[in-house]
PDB file of C-alpha atoms in Angstrom:
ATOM      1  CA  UNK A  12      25.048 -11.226 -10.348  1.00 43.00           C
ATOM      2  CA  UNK A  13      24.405  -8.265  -8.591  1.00 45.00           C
ATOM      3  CA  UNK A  14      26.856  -9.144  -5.643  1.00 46.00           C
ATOM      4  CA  UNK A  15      29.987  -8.528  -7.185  1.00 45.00           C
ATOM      5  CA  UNK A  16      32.036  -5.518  -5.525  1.00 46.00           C
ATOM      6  CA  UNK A  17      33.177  -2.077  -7.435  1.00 47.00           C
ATOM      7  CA  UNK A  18      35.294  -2.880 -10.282  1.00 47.00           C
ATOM      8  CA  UNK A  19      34.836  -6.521 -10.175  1.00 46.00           C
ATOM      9  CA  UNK A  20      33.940  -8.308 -13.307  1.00 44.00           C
ATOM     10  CA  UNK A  21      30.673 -10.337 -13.585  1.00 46.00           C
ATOM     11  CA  UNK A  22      28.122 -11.423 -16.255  1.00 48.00           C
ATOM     12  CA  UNK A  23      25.281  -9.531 -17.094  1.00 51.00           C
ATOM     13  CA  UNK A  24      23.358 -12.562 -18.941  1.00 50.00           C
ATOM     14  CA  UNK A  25      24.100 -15.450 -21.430  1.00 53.00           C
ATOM     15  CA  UNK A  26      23.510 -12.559 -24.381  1.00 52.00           C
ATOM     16  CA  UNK A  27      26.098  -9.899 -22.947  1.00 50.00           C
ATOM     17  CA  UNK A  28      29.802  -9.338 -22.576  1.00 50.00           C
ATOM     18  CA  UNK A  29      31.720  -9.488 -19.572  1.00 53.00           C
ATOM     19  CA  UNK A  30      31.187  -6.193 -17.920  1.00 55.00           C
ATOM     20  CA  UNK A  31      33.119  -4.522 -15.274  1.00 63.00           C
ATOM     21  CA  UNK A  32      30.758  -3.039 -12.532  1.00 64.00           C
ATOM     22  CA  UNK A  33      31.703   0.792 -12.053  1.00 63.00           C
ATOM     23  CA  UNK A  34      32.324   2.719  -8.549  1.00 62.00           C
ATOM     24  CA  UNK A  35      29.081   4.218  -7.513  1.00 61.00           C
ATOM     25  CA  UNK A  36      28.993   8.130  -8.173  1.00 58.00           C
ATOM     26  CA  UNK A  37      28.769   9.115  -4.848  1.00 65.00           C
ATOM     27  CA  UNK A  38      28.394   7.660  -1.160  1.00 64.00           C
ATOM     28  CA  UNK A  39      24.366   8.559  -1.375  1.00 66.00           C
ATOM     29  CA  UNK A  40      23.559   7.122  -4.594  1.00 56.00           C
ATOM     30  CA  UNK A  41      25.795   3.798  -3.440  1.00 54.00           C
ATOM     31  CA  UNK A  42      23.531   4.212  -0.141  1.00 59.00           C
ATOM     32  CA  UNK A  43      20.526   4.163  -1.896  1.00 58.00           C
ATOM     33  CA  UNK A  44      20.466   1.674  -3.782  1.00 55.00           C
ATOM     34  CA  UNK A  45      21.459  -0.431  -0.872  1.00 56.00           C
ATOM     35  CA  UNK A  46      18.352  -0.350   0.629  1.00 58.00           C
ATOM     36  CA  UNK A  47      16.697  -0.919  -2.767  1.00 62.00           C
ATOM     37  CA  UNK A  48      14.249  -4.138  -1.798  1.00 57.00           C
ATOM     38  CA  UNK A  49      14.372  -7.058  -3.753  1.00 64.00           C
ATOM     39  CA  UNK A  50      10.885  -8.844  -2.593  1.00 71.00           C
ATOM     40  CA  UNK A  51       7.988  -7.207  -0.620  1.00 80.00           C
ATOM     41  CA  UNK A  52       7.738  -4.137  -2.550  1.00 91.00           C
ATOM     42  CA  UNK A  53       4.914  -1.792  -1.883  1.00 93.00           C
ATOM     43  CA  UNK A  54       3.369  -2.284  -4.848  1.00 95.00           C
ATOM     44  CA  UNK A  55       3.987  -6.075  -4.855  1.00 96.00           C
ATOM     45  CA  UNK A  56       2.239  -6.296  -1.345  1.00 96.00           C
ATOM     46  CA  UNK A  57      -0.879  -4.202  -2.310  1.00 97.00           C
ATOM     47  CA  UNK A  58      -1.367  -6.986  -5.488  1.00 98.00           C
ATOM     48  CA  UNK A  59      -0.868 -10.095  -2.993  1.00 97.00           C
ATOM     49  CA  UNK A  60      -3.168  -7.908  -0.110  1.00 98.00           C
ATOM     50  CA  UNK A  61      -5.768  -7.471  -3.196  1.00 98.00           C
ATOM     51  CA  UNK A  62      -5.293 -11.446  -4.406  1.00 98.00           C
ATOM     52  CA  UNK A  63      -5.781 -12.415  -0.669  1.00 98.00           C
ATOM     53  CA  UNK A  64      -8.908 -10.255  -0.494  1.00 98.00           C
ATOM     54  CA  UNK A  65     -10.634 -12.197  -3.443  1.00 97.00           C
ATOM     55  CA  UNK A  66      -9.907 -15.461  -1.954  1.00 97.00           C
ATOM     56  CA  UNK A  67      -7.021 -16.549  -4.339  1.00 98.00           C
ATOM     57  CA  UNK A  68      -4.262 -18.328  -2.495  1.00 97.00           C
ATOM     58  CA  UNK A  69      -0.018 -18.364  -3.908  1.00 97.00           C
ATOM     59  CA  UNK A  70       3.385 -18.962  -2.656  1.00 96.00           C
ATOM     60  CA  UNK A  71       5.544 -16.032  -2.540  1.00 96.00           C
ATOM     61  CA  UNK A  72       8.696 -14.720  -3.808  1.00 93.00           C
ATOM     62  CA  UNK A  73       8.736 -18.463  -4.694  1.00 91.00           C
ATOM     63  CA  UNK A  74      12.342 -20.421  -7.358  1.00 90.00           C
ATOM     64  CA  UNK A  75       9.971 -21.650 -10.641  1.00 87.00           C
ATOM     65  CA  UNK A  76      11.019 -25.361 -10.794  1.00 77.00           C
ATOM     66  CA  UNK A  77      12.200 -25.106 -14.333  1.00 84.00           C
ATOM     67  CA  UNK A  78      15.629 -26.332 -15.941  1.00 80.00           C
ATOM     68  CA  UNK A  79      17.967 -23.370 -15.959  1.00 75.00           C
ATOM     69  CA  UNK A  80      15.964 -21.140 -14.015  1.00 78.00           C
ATOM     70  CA  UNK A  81      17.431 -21.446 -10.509  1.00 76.00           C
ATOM     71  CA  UNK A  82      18.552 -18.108  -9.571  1.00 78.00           C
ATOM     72  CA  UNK A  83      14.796 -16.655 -11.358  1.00 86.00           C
ATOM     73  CA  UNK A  84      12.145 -15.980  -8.721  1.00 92.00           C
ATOM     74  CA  UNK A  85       8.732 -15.173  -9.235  1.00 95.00           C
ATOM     75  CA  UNK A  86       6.919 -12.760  -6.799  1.00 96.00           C
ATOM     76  CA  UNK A  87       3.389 -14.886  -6.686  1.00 97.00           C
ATOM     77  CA  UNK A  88       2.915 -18.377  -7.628  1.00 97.00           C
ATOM     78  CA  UNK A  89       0.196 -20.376  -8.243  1.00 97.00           C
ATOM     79  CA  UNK A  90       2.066 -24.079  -8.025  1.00 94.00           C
ATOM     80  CA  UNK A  91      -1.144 -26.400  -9.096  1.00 94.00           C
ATOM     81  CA  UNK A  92      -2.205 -23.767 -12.109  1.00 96.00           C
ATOM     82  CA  UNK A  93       1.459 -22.710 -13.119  1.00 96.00           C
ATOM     83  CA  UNK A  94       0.894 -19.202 -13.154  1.00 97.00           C
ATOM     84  CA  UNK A  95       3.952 -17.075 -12.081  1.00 97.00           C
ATOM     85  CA  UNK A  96       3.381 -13.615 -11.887  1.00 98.00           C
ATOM     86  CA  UNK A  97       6.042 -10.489 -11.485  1.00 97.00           C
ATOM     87  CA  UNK A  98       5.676  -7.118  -9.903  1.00 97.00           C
ATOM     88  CA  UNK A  99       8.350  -5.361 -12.740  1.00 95.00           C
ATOM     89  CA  UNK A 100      10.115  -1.725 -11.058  1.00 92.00           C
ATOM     90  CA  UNK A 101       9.700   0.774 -13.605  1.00 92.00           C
ATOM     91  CA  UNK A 102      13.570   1.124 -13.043  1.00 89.00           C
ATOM     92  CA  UNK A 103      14.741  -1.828 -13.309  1.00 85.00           C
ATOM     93  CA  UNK A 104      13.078  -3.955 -15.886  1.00 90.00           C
ATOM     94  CA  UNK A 105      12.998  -0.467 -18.305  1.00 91.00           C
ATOM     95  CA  UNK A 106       9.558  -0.060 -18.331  1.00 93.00           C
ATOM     96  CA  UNK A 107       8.427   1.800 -22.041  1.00 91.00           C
ATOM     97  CA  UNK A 108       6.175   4.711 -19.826  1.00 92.00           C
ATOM     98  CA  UNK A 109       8.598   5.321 -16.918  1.00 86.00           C
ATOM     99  CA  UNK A 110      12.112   4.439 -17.511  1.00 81.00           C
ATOM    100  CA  UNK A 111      14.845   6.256 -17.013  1.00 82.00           C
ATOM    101  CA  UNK A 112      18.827   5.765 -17.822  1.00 82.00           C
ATOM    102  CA  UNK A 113      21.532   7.014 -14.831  1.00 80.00           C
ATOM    103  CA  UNK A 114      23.805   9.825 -16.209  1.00 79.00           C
ATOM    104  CA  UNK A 115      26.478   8.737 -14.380  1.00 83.00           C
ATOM    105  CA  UNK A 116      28.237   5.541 -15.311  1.00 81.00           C
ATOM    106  CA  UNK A 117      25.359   5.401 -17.686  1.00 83.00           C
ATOM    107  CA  UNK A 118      27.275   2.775 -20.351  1.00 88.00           C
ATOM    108  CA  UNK A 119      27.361   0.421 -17.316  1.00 85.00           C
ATOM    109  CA  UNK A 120      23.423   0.808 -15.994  1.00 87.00           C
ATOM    110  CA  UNK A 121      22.586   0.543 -20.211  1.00 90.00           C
ATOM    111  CA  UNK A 122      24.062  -2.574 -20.357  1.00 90.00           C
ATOM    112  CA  UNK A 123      22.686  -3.634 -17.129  1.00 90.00           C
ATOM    113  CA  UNK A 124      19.196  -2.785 -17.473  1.00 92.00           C
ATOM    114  CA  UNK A 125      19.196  -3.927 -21.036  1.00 93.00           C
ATOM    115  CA  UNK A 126      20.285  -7.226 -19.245  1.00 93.00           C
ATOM    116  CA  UNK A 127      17.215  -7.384 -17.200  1.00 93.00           C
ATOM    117  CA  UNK A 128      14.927  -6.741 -19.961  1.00 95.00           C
ATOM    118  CA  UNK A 129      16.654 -10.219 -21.857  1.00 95.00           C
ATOM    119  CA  UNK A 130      16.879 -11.923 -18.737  1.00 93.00           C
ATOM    120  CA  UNK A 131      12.814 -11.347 -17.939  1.00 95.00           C
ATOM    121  CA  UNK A 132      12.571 -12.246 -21.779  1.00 96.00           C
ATOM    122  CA  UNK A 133      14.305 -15.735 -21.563  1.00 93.00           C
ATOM    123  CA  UNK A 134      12.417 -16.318 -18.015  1.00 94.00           C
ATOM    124  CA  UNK A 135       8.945 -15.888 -20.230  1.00 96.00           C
ATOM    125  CA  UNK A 136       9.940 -18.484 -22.629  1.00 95.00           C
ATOM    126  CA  UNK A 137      11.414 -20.851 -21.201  1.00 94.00           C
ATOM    127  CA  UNK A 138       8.078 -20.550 -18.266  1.00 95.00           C
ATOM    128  CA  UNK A 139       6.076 -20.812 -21.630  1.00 95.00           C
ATOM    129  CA  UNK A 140       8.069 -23.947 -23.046  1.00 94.00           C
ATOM    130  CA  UNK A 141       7.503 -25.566 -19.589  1.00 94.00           C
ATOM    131  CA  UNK A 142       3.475 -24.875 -19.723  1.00 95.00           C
ATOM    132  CA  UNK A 143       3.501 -21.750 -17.294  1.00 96.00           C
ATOM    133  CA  UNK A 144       1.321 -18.976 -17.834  1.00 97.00           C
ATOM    134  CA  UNK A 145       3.078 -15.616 -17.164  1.00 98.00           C
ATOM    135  CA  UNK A 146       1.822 -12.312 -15.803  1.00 98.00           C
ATOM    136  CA  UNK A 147       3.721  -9.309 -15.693  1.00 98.00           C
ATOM    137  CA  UNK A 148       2.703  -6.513 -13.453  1.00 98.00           C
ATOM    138  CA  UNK A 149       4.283  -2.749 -13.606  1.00 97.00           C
ATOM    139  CA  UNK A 150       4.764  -1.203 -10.757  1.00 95.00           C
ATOM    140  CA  UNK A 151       2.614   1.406 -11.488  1.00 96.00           C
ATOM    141  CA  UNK A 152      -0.365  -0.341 -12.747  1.00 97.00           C
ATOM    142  CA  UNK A 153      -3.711   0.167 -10.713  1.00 98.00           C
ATOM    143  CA  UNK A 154      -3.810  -2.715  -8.202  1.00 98.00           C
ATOM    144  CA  UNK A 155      -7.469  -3.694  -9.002  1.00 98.00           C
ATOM    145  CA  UNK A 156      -6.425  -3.998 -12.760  1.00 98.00           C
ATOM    146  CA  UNK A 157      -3.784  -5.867 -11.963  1.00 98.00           C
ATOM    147  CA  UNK A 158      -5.436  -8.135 -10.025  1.00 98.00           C
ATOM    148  CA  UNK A 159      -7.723  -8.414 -12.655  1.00 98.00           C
ATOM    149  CA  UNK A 160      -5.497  -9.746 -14.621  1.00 98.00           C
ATOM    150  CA  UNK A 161      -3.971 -11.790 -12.278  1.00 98.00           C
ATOM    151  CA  UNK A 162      -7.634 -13.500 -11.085  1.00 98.00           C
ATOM    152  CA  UNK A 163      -8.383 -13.854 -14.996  1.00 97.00           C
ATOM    153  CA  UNK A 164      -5.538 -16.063 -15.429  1.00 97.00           C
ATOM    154  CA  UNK A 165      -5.643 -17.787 -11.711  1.00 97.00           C
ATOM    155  CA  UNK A 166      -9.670 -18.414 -11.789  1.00 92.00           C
ATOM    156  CA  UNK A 167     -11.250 -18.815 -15.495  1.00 78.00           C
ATOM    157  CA  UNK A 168     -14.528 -17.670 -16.109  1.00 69.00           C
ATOM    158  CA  UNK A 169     -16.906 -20.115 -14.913  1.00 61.00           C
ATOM    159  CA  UNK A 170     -14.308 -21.119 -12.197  1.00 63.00           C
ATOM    160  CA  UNK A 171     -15.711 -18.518  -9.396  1.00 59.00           C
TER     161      UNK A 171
END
């Protein structure tokens, strides 16, 4: 999706138009984003640091084995409990508190972000329909919370 060159055209999602990926705005910006990780975030490696720390054990950045969902990775995994959790960028999955929209070539990152925001909707169902449990994380969530959460759903009371 995301590998197409300037001014190619690519798919956004299923729910979307064909849209045609704009020339970055500048040779920083295009830099920038670049280096933009995909897996092994900071935040995303102080949740799995915390998770280790209260004994839980996952798989990481880790293909859901669920029809249609081959190119959808979760960031931890709990394979015998089916619990996929994601470490959401406030950036780029729109988050309600932090998000932000690009000025430039902003019709382009609208469509593209709104994109994300289906695409993480359809990966929740379709988890669901298959008997996962999902947990979404923001990026800037507390990490004990978070892990909270995450432990809540991993270990059930009574399950220590």
């Amino acid at each position: 999706m995301t590998d197409a060159t300037p001014g190619e055209v690519f798919v956004l999602s299923r729910e979307t138009h064909v849209v045609h990926r704009p020339h970055p705005s500048s040779d920083g910006v295009s830099d920038r984003m670049s280096r933009q990780r995909r897996t092994g975030t900071s935040p995303e490696l102080a949740l799995r640091s915390e998770l280790h720390r209260r004994g839980l054990r996952f798989r990481v950045d880790r293909t859901v084995d669920v029809d249609g969902l081959r190119r959808r990775r979760a960031d931890v995994v709990f394979t015998r409990r089916r619990i996929a959790v994601f470490v959401d960028g406030c950036f780029w999955h729109a988050c309600p508190l932090h998000a932000t929209s690009p000025k430039a070539n902003g019709e382009w990152w609208a469509a593209k972000l709104a994109g994300n925001v289906a695409r993480d909707r359809d990966t929740d169902a379709r988890l669901a329909a298959a008997g996962w449990t999902v947990v979404r994380v923001w990026e800037h969530e507390s990490v004990q919370e978070a892990a909270d959460r995450v432990e809540g759903v991993a270990r059930p009371a009574g399950n220590a």
